[in-house]
mmCIF file of C-alpha atoms in Angstrom:
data_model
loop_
_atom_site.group_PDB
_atom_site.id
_atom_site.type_symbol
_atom_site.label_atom_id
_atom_site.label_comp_id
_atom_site.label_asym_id
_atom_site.label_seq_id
_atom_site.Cartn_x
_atom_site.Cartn_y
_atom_site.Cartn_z
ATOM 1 C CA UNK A 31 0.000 0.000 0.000
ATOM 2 C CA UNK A 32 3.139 2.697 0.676
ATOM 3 C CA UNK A 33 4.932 2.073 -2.694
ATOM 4 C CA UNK A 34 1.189 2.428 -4.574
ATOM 5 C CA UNK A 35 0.354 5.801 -2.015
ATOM 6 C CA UNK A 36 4.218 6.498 -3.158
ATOM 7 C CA UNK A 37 3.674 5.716 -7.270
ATOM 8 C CA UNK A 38 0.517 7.948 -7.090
ATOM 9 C CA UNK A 39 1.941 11.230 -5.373
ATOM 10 C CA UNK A 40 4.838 10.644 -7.457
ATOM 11 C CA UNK A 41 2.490 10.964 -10.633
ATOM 12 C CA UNK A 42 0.364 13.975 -8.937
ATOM 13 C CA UNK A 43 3.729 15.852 -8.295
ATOM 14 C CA UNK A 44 5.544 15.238 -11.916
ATOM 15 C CA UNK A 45 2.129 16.388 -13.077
ATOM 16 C CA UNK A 46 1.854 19.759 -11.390
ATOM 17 C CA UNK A 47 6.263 19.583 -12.539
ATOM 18 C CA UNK A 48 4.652 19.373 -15.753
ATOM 19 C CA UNK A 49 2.254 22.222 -15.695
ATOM 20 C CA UNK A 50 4.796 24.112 -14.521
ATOM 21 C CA UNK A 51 7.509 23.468 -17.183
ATOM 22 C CA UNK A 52 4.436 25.092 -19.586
ATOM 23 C CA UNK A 53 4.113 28.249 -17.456
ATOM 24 C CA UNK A 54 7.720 29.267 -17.100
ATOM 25 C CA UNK A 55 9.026 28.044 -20.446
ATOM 26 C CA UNK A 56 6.075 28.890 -22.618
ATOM 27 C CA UNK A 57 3.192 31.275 -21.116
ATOM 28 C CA UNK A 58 5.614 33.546 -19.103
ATOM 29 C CA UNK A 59 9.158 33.123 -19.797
ATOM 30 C CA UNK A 60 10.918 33.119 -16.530
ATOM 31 C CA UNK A 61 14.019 34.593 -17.220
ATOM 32 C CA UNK A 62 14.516 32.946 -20.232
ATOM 33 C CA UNK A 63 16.886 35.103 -21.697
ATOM 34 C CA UNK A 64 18.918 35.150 -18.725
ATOM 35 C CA UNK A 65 19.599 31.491 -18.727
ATOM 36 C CA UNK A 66 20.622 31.704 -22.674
ATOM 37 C CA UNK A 67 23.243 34.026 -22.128
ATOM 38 C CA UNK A 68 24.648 32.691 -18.734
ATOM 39 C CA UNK A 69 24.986 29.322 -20.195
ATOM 40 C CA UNK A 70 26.404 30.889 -23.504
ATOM 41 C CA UNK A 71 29.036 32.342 -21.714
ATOM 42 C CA UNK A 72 29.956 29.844 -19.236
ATOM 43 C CA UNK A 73 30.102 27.039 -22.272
ATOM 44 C CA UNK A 74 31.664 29.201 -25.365
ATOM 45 C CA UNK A 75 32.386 25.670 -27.078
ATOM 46 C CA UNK A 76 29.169 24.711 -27.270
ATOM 47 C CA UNK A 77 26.999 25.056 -30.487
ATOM 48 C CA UNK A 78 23.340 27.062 -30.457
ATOM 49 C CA UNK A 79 21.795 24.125 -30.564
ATOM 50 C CA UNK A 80 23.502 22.552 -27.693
ATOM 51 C CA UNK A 81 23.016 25.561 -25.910
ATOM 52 C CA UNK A 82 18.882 25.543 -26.394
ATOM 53 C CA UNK A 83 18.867 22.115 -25.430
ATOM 54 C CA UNK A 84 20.060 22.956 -22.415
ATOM 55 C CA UNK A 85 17.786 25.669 -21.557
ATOM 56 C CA UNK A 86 15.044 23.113 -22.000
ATOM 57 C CA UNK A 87 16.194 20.625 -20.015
ATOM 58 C CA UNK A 88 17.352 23.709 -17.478
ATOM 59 C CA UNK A 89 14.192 24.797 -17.299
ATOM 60 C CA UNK A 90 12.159 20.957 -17.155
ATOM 61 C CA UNK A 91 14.582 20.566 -13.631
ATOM 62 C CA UNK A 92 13.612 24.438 -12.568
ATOM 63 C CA UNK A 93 9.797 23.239 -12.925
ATOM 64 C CA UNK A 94 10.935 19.897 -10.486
ATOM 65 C CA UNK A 95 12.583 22.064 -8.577
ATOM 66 C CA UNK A 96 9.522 23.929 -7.238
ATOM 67 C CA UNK A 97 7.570 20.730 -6.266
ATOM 68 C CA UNK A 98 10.794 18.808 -4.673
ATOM 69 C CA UNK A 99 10.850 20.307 -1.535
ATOM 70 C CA UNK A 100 7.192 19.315 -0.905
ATOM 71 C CA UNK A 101 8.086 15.643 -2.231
ATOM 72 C CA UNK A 102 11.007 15.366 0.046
ATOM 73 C CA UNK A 103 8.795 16.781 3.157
ATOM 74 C CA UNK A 104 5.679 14.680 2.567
ATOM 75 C CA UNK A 105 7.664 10.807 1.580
ATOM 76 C CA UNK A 106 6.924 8.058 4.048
ATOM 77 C CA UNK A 107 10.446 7.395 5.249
ATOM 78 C CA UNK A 108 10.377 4.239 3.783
ATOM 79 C CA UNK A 109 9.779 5.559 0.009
ATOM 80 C CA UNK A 110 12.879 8.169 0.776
ATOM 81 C CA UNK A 111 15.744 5.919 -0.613
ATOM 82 C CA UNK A 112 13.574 5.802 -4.261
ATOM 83 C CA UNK A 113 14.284 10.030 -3.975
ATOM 84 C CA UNK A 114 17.838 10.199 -2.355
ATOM 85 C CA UNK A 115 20.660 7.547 -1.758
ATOM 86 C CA UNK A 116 24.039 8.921 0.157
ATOM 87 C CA UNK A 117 27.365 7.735 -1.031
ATOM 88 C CA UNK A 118 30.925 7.718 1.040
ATOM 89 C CA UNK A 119 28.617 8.294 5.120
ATOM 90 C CA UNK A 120 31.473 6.296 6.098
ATOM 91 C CA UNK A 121 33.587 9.882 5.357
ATOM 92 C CA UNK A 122 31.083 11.708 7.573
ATOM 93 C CA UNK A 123 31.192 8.626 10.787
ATOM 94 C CA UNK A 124 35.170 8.951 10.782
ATOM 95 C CA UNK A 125 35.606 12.817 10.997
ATOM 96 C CA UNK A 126 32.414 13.061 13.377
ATOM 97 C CA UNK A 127 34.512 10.154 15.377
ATOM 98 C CA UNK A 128 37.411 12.363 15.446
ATOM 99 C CA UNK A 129 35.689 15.137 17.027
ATOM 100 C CA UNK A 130 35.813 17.314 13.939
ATOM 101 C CA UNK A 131 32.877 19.375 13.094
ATOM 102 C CA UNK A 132 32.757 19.151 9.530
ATOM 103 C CA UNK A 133 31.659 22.317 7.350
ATOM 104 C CA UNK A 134 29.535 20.707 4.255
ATOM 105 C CA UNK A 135 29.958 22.494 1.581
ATOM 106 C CA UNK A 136 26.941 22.284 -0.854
ATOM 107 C CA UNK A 137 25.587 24.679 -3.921
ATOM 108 C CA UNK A 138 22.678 25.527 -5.763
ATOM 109 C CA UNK A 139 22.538 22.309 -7.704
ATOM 110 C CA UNK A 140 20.269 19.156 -8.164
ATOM 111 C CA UNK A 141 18.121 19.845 -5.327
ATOM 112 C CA UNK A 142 20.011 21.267 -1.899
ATOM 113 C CA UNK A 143 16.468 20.873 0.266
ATOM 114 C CA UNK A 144 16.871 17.296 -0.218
ATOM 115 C CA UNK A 145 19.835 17.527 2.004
ATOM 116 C CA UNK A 146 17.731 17.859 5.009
ATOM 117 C CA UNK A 147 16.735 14.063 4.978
ATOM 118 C CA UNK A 148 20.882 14.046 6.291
ATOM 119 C CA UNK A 149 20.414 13.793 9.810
ATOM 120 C CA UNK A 150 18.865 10.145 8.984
ATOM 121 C CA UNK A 151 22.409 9.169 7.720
ATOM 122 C CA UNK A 152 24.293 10.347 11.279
ATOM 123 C CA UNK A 153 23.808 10.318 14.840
ATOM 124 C CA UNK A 154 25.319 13.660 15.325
ATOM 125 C CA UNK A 155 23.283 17.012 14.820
ATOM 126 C CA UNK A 156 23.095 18.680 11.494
ATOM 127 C CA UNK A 157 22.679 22.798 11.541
ATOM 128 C CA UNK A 158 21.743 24.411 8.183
ATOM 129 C CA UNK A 159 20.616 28.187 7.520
ATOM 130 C CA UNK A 160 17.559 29.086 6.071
ATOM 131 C CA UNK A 161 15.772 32.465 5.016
ATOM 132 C CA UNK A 162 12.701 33.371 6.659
ATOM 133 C CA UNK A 163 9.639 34.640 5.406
ATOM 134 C CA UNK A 164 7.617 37.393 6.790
ATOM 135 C CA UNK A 165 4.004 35.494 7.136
ATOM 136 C CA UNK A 166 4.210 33.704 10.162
ATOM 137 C CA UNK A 167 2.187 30.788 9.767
ATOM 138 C CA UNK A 168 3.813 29.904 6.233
ATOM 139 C CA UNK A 169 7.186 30.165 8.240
ATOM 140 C CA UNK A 170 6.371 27.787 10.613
ATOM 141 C CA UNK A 171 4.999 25.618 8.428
ATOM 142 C CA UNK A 172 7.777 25.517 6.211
ATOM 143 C CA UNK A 173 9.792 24.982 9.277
ATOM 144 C CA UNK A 174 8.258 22.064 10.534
ATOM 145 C CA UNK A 175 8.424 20.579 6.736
ATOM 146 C CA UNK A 176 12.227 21.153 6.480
ATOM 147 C CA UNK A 177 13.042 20.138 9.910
ATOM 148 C CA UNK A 178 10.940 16.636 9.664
ATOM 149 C CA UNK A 179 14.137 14.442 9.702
ATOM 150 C CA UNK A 180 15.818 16.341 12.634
ATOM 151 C CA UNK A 181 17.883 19.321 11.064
ATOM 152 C CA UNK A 182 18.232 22.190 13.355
ATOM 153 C CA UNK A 183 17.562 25.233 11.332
ATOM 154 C CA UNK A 184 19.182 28.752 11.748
ATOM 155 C CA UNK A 185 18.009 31.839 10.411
ATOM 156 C CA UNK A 186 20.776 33.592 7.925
ATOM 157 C CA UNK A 187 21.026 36.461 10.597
ATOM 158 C CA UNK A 188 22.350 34.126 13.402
ATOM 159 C CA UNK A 189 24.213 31.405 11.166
ATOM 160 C CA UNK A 190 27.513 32.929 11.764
ATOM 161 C CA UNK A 191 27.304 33.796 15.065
ATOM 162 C CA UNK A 192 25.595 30.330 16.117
ATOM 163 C CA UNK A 193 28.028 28.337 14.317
ATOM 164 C CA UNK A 194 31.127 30.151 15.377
ATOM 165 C CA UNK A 195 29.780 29.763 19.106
ATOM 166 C CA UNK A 196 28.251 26.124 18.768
ATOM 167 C CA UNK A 197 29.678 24.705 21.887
ATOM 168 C CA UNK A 198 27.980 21.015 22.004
ATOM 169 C CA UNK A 199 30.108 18.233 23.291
ATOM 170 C CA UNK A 200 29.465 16.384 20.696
ATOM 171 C CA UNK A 201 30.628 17.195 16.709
ATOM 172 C CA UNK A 202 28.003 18.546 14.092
ATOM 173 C CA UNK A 203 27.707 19.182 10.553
ATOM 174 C CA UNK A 204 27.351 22.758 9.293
ATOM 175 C CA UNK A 205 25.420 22.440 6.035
ATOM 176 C CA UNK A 206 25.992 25.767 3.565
ATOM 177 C CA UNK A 207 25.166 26.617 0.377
ATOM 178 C CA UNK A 208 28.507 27.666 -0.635
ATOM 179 C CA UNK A 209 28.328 29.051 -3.800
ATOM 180 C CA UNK A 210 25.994 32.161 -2.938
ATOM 181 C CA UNK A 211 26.419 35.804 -4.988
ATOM 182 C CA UNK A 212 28.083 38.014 -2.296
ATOM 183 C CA UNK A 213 26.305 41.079 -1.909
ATOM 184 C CA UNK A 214 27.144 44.008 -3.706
ATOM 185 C CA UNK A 215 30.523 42.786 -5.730
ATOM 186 C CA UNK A 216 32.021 41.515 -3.267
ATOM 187 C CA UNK A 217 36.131 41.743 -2.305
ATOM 188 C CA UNK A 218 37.315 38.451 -3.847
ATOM 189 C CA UNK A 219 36.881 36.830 -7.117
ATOM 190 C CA UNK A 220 38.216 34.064 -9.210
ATOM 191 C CA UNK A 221 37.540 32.247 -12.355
ATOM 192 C CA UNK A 222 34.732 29.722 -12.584
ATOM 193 C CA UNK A 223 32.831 28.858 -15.507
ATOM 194 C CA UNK A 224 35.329 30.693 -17.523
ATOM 195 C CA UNK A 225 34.178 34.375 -16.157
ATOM 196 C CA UNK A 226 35.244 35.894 -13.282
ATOM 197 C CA UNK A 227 33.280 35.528 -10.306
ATOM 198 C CA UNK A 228 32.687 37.313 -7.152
ATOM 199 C CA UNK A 229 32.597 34.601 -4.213
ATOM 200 C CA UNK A 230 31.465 34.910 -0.397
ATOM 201 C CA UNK A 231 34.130 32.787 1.363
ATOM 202 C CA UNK A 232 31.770 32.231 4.602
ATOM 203 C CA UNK A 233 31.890 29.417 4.572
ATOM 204 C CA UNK A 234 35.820 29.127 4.199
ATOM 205 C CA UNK A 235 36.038 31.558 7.158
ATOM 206 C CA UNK A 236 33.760 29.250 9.776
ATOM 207 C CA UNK A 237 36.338 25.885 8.894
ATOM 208 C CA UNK A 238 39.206 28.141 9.149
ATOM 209 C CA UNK A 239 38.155 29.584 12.793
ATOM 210 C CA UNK A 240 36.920 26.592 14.239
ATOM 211 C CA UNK A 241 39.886 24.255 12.362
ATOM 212 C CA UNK A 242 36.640 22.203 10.740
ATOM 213 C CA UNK A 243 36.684 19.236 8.478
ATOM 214 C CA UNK A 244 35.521 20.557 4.717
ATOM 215 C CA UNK A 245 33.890 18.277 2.855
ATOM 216 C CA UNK A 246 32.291 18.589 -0.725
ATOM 217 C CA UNK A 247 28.747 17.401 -1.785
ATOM 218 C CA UNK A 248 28.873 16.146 -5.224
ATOM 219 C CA UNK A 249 25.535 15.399 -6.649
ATOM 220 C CA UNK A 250 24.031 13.291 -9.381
ATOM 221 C CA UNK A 251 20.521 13.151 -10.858
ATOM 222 C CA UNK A 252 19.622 9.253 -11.407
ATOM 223 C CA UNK A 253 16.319 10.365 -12.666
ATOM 224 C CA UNK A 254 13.678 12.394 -12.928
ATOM 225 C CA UNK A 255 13.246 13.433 -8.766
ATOM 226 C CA UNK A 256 15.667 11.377 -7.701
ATOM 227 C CA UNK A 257 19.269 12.778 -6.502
ATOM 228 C CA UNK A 258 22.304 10.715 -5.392
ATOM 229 C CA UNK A 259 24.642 12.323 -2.884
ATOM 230 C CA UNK A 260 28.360 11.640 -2.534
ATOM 231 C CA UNK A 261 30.408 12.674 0.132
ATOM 232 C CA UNK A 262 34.396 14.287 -1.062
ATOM 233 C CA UNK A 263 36.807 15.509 1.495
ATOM 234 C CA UNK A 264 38.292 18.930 0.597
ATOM 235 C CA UNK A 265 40.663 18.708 3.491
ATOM 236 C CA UNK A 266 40.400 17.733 7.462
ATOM 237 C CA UNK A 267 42.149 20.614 8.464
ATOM 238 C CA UNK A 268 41.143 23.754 7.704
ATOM 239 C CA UNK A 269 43.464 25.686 9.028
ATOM 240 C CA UNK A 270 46.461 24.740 7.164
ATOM 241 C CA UNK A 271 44.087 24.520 3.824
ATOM 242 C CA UNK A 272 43.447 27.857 4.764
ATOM 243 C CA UNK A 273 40.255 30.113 3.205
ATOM 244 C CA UNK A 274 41.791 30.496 -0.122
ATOM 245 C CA UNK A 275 42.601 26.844 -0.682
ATOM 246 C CA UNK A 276 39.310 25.828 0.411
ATOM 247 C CA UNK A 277 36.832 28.349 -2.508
ATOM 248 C CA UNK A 278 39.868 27.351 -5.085
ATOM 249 C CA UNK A 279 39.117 23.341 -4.343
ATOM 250 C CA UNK A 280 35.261 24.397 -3.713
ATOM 251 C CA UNK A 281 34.711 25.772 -6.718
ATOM 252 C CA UNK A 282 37.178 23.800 -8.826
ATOM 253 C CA UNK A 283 34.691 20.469 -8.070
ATOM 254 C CA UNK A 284 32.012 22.326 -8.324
ATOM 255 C CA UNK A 285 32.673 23.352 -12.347
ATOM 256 C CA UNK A 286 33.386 19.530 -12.627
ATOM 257 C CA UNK A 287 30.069 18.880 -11.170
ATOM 258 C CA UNK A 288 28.044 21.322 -13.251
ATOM 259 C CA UNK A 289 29.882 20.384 -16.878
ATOM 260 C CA UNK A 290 28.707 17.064 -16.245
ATOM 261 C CA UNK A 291 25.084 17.569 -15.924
ATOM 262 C CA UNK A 292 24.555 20.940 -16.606
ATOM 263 C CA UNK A 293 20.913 21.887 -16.368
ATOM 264 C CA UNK A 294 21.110 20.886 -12.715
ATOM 265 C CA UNK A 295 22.873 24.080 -11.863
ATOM 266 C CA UNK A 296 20.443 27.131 -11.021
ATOM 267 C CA UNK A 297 21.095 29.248 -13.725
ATOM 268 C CA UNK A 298 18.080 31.622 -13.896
ATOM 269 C CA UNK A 299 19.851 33.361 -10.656
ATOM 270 C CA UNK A 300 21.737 36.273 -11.859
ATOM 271 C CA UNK A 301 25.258 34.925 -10.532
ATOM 272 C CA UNK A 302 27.117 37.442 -12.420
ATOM 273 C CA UNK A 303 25.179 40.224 -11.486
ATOM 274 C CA UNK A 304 28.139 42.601 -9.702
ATOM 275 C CA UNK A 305 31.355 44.180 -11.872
ATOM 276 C CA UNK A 306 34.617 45.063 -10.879
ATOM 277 C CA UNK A 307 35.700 48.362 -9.015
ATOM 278 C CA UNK A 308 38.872 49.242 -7.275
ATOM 279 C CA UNK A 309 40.262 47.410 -4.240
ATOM 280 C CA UNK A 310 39.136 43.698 -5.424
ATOM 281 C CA UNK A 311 41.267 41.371 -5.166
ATOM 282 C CA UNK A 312 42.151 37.473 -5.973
ATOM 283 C CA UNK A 313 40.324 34.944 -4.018
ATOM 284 C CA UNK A 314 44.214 33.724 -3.471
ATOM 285 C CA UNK A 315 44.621 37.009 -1.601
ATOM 286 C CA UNK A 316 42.818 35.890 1.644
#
């Protein structure tokens, strides 16, 4: 009876997906032209045809996208391994074992809010950030959806202060959407996706303080809703990685991760937004 109740919210979601694919892509381009050049620029190989393809398939995933969250939040928990499998836990059990918190390092690709099924993978606590939203009641819904499986959730405003003051006696994982626009244009840049790129190096600067474990979530799409998730150590100390090290090997796998699936990357955000002005400098300046 769960894998039919499973099979039939499957179809309901993938048909709203569906009907959503039509709106953004067809009725009301959702920043349509935004994607095209983006992905123009960031593949210059590519051919126009290549490049439209992947705008379609970009924006199919954008469409799946929207209902995932609500898919990962409403699964019986034993239909979750047909949406996410985790690869390499035995990465996460050692440092934990070590008493090292371990900074995961995660982007804006596949879909992140599947993450929060992690704490099922560990006995140790898993903090991640998330944005509030000004009507209450949707807040605390959305709350209680995300933090089903046990994550403790941190407003942005508090993430750095929590996390640089999280005193438990016991190790935790400090999930973060790592590749975020800074605001403004930020002080550091490097190259990614052939283009220069402003970076926030937050992240970086919470494993650096604390001396954390930084580890890299590398994600694949099997198929359509479902994600696998493998664990990649960037270094176990980040001290002696230091901040620079840690965006150069950040953003290094995550290039590798985007060129192999690319529509899985969220490309209608406007990444690039910010230009250069005086006193920027080289991510390896930090």
């Amino acid at each position: 009876m769960q894998a039919l109740r499973f099979r039939l919210a499957l179809w309901g979601w993938r048909s709203l997906s569906d009907l959503i694919f039509l709106v953004l892509f067809k009725l009301w381009p959702y920043r349509r032209n935004m994607v095209l050049l983006n992905m123009a620029r960031c593949f210059p190989t590519r051919s126009e045809k290549e490049i439209r393809q992947m705008v379609t398939a970009y924006f199919r995933h954008l469409a799946d996208l929207v209902v995932e969250p609500f898919m990962i939040g409403g699964v019986a928990r034993g239909s979750l391994g047909k949406l996410v499998n985790y690869e390499n836990t035995a990465l996460i059990d050692r440092l934990l074992r070590e008493k090292k918190n371990i900074v995961l390092m995660a982007s804006h690709y596949g879909s992140w809010e599947y993450l929060l099924s992690l704490p099922l993978q560990t006995d140790y606590q898993v903090l991640a950030a998330y944005s509030p939203v000004s009507n209450k009641w949707l807040n605390g819904w959305l709350l209680k959806l995300r933090g089903r499986f046990g994550a403790v959730l941190i407003p942005k405003s508090e993430w750095y202060r929590r996390t640089l003051g999280w005193n438990a006696e016991s190790s935790a994982i400090f999930v973060t959407i790592a590749d975020q626009r800074p605001p403004e244009s930020g002080k550091y840049y490097l190259n990614f996706m052939n283009r220069k790129t402003f970076v926030q190096s937050g992240a970086a600067r919470i494993a650096v303080q604390r001396d954390c474990a930084v580890v890299y979530l590398d994600v694949t799409k099997k198929e359509r809703n479902s994600y696998h998730f493998r664990f990649r150590l960037i270094t176990s100390q980040a001290r002696e990685l230091g901040e620079a090290g840690i965006m150069e090997h950040y953003y290094k796998a995550l290039e590798n991760t985007i060129e192999r699936q690319p529509e899985l990357w969220l490309w209608s955000h406007n990444r690039w937004k910010f230009h250069s002005r005086d006193g920027q400098k080289p991510v390896n300046a930090l």
